[in-house]
Coordinates of C-alpha atoms in Angstrom, one line a residue:
X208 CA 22.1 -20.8 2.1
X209 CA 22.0 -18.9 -1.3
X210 CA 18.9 -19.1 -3.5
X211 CA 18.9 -19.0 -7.2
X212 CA 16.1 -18.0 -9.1
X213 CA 16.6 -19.1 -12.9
X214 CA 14.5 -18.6 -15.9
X215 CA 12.8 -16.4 -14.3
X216 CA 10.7 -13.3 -17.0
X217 CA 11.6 -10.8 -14.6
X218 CA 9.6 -7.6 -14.5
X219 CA 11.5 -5.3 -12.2
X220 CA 9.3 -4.0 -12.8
X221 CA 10.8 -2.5 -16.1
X222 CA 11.0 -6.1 -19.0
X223 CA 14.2 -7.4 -18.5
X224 CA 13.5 -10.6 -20.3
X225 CA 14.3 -14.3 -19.3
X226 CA 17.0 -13.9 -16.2
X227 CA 18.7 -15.1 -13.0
X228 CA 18.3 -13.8 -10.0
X229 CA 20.7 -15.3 -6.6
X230 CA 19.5 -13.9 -3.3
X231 CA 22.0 -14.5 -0.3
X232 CA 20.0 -13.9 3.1
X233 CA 17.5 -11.0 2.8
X234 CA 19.0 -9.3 -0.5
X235 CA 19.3 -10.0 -3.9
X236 CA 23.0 -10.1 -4.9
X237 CA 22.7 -10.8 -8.3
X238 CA 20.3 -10.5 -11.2
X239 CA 21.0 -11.0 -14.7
X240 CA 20.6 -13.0 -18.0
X241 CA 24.0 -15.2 -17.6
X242 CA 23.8 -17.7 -15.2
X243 CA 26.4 -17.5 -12.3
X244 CA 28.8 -19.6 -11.4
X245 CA 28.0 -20.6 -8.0
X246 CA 31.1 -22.1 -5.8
X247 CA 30.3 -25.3 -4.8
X248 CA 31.3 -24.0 -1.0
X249 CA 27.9 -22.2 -0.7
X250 CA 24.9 -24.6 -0.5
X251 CA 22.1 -23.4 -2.8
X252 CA 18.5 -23.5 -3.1
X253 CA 17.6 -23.8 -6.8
X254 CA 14.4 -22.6 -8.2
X255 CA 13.1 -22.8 -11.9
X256 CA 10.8 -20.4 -12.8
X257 CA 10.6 -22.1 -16.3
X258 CA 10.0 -18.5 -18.2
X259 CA 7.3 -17.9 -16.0
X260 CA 7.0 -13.6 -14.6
X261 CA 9.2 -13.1 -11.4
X262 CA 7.8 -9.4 -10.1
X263 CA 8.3 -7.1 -6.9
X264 CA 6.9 -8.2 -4.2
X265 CA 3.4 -5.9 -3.8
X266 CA 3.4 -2.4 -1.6
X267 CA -0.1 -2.1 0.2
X268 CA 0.3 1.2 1.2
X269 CA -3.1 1.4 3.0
X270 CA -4.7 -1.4 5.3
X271 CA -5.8 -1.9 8.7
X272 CA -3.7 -4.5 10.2
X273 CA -5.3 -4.4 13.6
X274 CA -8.7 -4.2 11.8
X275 CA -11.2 -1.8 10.9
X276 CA -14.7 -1.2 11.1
X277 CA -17.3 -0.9 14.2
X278 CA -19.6 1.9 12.3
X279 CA -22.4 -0.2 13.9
X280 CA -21.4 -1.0 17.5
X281 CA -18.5 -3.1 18.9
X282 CA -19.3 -6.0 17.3
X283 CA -18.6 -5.0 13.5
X284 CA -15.3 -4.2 14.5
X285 CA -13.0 -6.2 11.7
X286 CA -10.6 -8.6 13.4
X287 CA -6.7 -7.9 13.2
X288 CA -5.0 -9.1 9.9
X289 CA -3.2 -12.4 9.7
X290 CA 0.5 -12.4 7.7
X291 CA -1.1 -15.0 4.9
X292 CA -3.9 -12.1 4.4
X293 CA -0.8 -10.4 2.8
X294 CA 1.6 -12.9 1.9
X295 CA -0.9 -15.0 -0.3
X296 CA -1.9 -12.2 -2.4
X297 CA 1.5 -11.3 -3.1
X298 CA 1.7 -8.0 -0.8
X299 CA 5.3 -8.6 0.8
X300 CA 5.4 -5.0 2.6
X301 CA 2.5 -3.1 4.1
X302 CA 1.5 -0.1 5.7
X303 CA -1.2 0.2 8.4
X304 CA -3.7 3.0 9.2
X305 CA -6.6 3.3 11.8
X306 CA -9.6 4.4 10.5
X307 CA -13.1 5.7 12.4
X308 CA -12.0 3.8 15.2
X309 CA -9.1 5.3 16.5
X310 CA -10.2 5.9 20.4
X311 CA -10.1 1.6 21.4
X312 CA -7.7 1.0 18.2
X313 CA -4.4 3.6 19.0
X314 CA -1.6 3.9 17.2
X315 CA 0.1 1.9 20.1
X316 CA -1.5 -1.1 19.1
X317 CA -1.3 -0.2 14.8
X318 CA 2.9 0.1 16.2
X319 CA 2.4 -3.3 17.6
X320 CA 0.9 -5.3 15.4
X321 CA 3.5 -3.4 12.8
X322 CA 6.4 -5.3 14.9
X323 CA 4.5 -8.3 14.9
X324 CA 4.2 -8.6 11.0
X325 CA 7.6 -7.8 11.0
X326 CA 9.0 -10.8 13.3
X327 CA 6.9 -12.8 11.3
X328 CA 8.1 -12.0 8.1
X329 CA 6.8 -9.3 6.5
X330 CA 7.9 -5.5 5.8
X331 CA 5.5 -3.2 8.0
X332 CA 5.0 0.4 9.1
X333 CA 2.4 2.7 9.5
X334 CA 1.0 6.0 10.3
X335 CA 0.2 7.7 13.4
X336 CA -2.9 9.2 13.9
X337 CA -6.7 8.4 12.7
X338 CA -9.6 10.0 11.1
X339 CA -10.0 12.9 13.9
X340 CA -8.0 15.8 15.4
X341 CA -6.8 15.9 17.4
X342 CA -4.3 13.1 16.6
X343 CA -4.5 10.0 18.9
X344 CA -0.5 9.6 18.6
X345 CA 2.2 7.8 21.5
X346 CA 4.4 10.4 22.3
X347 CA 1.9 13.3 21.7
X348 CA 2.6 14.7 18.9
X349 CA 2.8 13.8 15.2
X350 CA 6.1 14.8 14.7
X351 CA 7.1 13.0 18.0
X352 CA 6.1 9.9 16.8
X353 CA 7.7 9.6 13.0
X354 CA 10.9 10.2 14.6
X355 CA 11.0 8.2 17.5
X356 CA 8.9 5.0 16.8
X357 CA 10.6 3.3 13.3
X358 CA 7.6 1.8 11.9
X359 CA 5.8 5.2 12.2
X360 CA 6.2 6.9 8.5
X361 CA 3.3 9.7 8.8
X362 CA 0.0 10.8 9.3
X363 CA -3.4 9.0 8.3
X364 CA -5.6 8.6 7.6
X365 CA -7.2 11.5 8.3
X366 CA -10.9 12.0 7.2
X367 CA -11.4 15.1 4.8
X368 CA -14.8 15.7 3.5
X369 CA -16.5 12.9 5.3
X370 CA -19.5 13.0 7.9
X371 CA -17.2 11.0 10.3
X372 CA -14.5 13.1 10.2
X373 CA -14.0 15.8 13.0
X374 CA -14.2 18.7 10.5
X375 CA -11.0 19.9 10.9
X376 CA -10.0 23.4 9.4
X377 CA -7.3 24.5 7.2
X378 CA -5.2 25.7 9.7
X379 CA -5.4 22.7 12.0
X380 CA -4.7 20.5 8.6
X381 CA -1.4 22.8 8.2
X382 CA -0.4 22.5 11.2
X383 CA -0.8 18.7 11.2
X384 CA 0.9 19.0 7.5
X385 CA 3.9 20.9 8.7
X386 CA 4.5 18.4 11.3
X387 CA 4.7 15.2 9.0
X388 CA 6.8 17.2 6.5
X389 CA 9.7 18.0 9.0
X390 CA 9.8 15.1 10.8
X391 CA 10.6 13.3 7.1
X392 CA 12.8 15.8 6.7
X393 CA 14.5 14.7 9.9
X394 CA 14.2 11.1 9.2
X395 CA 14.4 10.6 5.6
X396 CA 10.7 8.9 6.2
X397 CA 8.0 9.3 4.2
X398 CA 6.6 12.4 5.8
X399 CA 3.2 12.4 4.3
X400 CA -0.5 12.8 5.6
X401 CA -2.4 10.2 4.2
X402 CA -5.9 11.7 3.8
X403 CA -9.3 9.7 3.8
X404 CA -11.4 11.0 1.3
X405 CA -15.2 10.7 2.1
X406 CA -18.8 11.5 -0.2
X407 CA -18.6 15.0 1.1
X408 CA -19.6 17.5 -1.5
X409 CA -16.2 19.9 -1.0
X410 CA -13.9 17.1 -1.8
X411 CA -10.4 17.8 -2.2
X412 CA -11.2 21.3 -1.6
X413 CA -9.1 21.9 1.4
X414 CA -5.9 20.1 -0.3
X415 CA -6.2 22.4 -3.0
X416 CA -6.5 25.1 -0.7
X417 CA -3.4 23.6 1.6
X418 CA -1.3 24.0 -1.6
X419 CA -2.3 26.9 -2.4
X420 CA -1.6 28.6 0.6
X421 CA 1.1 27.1 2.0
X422 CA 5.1 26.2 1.2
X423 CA 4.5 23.3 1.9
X424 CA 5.2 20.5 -0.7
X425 CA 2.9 19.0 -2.7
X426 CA 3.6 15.8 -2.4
X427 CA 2.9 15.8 1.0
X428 CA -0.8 15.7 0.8
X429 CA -1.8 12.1 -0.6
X430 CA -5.2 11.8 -0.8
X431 CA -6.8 8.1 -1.1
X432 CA -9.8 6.5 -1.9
X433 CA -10.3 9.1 -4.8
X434 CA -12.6 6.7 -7.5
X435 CA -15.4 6.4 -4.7
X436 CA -17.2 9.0 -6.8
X437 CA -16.9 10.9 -10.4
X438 CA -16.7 14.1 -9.3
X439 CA -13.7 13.0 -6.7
X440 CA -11.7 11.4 -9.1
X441 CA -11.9 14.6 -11.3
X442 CA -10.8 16.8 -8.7
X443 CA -7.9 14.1 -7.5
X444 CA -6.6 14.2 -11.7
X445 CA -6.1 17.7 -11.6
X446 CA -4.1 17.9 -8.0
X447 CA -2.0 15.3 -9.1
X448 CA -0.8 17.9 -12.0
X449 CA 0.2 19.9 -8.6
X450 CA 2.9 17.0 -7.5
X451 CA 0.5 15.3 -5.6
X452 CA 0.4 11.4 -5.6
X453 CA -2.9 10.4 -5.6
X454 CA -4.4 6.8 -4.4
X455 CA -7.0 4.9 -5.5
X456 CA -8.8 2.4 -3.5
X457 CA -8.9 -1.7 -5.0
X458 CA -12.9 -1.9 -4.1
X459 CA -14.5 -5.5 -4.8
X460 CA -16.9 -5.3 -7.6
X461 CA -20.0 -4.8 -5.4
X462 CA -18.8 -1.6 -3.6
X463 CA -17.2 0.0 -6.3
X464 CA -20.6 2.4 -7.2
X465 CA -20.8 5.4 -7.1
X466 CA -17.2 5.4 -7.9
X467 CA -15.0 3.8 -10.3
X468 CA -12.7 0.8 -10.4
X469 CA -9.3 1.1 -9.3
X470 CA -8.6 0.0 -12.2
X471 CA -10.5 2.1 -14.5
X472 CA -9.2 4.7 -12.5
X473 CA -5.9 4.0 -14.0
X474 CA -7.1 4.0 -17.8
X475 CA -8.4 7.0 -17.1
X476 CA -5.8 9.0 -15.2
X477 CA -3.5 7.3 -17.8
X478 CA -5.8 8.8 -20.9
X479 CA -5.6 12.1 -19.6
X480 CA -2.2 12.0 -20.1
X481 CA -1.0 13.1 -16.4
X482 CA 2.4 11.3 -14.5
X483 CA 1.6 7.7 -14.3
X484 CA 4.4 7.9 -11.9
X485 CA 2.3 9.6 -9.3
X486 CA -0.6 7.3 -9.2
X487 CA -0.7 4.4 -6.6
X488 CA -3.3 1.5 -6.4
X489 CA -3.5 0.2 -2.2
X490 CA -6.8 -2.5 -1.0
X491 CA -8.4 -1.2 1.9
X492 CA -7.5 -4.1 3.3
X493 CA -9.6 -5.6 6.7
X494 CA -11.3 -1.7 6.8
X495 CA -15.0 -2.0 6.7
X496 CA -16.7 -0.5 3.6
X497 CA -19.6 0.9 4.1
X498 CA -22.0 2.9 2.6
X499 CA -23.7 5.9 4.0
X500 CA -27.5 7.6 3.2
X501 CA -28.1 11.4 3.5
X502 CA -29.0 10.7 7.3
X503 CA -25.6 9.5 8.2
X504 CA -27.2 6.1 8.5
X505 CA -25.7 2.8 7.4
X506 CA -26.8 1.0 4.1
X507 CA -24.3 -1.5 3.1
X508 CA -21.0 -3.3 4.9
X509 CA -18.3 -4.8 3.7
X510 CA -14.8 -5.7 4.3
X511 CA -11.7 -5.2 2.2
X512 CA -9.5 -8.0 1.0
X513 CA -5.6 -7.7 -0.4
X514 CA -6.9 -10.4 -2.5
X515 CA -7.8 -7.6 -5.1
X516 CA -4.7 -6.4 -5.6
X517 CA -3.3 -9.0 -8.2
X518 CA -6.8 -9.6 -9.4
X519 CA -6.5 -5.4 -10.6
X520 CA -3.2 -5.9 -11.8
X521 CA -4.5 -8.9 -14.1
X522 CA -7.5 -6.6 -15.2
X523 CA -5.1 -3.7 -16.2
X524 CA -3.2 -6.5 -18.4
X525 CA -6.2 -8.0 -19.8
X526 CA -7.5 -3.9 -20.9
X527 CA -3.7 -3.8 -22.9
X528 CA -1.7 -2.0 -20.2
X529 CA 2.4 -4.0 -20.6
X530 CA 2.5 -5.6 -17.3
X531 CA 5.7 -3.8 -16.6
X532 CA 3.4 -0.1 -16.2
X533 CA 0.8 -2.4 -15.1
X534 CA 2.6 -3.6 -11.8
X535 CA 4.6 0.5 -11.2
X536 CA 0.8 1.5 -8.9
X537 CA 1.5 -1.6 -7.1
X538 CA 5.4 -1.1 -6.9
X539 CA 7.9 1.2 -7.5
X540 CA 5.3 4.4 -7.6
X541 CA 4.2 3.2 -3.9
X542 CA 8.0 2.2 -3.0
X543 CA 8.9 6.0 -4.0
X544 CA 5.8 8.0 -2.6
X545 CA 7.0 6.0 0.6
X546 CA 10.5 6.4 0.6
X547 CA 11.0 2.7 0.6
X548 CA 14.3 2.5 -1.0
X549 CA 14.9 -0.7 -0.6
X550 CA 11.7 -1.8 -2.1
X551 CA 9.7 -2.2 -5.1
X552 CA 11.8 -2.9 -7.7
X553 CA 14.3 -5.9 -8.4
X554 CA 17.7 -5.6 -8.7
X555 CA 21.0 -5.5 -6.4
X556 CA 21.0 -4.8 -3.3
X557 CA 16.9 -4.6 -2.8
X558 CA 15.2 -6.5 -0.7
X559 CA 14.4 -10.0 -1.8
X560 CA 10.5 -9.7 -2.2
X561 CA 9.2 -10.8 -5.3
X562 CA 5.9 -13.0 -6.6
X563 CA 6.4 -15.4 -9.7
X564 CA 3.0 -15.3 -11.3
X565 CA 1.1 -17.9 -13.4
X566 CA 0.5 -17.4 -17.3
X567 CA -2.9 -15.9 -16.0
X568 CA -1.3 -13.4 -13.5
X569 CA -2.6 -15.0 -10.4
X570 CA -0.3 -15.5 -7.8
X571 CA 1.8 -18.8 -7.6
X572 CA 4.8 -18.1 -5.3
X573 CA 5.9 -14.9 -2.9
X574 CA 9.1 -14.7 -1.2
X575 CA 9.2 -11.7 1.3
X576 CA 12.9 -11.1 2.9
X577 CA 14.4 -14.1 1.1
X578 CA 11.6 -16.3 2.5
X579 CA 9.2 -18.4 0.6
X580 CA 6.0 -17.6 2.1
X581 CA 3.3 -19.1 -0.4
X582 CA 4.3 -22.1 -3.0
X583 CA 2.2 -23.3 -5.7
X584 CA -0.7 -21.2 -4.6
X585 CA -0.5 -22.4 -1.3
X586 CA 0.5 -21.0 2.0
X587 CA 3.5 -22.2 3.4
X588 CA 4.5 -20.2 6.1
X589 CA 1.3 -18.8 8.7
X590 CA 1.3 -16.4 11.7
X591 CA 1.4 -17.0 15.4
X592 CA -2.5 -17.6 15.3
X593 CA -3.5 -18.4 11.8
X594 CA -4.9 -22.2 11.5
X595 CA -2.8 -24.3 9.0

């Protein structure tokens, strides 16, 4: 069956005003402002958008799909992610991390749960490794694993400047460096080491140091969570003049001091006139978020939600951003730091993920590999284990 989208205000995320859009299986095959033709041979789903904004389907490029947490004993440990924790938020691809936990969470389970998402619907990798060194990885190595398990796109996320971390030194970040670099080279994979970015006063110290010091490409050190703090966020603005992409973290309202707003973030990093191209917005998604005092001990808990995600993109709107750049730290920057090429932008021959939003931005419909996954607001289509 063929699905036509019509009337659709397509964002693509570049305006390409009121449009079509006819999706045969998993791919669009068509998108443009003159209705097609379709033969009367091929039965065809018809949607009206009525002038309502058709966007890419949203990137989360960091989230812990087999859960996070368990900074205070087994029982904090965050439950694994459900496919409508995604899908109704609009996030139509992800990519999972471990996080402090990465001795009873490995990344055979994150690999997993990655192929589970994916037989249910959604696009999913993720990255081998954890917050320590040495690397908890399948075939025992870093490099092993990007090239011989799909879903496995790089390193991360590995704790940098963070009292949970295992203090790793330059050389052993290198070496873990060099490794993700050539195994994207021999894959065409992302290639990256996604690093956690703690309170710790040297922040992005050894990053700048890696560059420095190395041939190894900038863009291969992507440092996240860089608004929890001021003097983090200043540091991660002037790496990403190096070629770095930097990535801040969507943090609900309530955890977002000491730091900034993801979206504020933005404004800023927009303001100081650096690459908007090179700035990427992910949730934290089912990763505790805590908060830490001098001691090491814990003071506040929290979980992340992908619900954020379209509820930043609406704030970046509603502070004057065109909702075309708006959607690009959710999209196409994430799709190209990635190497997602079939993702993150609307047009032939990409995947057919895509959200039609409401007139205030929130989320109305997501179709994720040609499927309609969430209708009027609602999901329509669950996981194995998720109660209707």
């Amino acid at each position: 069956m063929l699905k036509l989208i019509k009337n659709a205000l397509i964002h693509a995320p570049d305006p390409l005003g009121i449009g079509h859009i006819v999706i045969a299986g998993e791919r669009i095959v068509y998108l443009g402002s003159t209705m097609p033709d379709l033969p009367d041979l091929f039965e065809t789903e018809v949607f009206d958008a009525e002038g309502a904004p058709v966007v890419p389907g949203l990137i989360d490029g960091h989230a812990h799909i087999t859960g996070g947490g368990g900074e205070t004993g087994p029982a904090s440990r965050v439950p694994p992610m459900g496919l409508s924790s995604f899908t109704k938020a609009g996030v139509t691809s992800v990519v999972g991390v471990l996080g402090t936990d990465d001795l009873t969470r490995n990344t055979q389970t994150l690999v997993q749960q990655a192929y589970g998402l994916r037989d249910e619907g959604l696009s999913a990798w993720c990255h081998t490794g954890g917050y320590h060194v040495p690397l908890t990885t399948l075939t025992g190595s870093a490099r092993g694993d990007i090239v011989f398990l799909d879903p496995v796109i790089g390193v991360g996320e590995l704790a940098i400047s963070d009292h949970r971390s295992s203090q790793p030194t330059l050389d052993e970040f290198l070496r873990i460096a060099s490794e993700a670099h050539v195994a994207g080279l021999m894959t065409g994979k992302a290639g990256i080491v996604h690093c956690h970015m703690g309170d710790g006063e040297r922040g992005l110290s050894m990053l700048e140091q890696a560059i420095a010091t190395s041939e190894i490409p900038a863009r291969v050190f992507n440092p996240t969570h860089i608004n929890r703090n001021k003097p983090l966020f200043e540091q991660a603005v002037a790496l990403a003049r190096h070629g770095c992409y930097v990535d801040a973290t969507a943090f609900p309202c309530e955890h977002v001091d000491p730091g900034i707003s993801a979206a504020d973030a933005y404004l800023q990093f927009r303001d100081a006139g650096d690459k908007v191209d090179r700035f990427t917005i992910s949730s934290d998604g089912g990763g505790c978020l805590p908060a830490f005092d001098h001691d090491g001990n814990l003071t506040r808990f929290g979980v992340g939600l992908c619900d954020i995600l379209p509820e930043t993109l609406a704030e970046l709107v509603r502070a004057g951003v065109p909702l075309s750049e708006a959607l690009a730290p959710f999209t196409s920057n994430v799709a190209d730091l990635l190497k997602l090429h079939r993702k993150g932008r609307l047009k032939v021959g990409m995947d057919a993920d895509l959200v039609v939003l409401d007139e205030n931005l929130a989320v109305r419909h997501v179709m994720a590999g040609g499927e309609w996954h969430v209708r009027e607001g609602q999901v329509a289509r669950r996981g194995m284990y998720e109660q209707g």
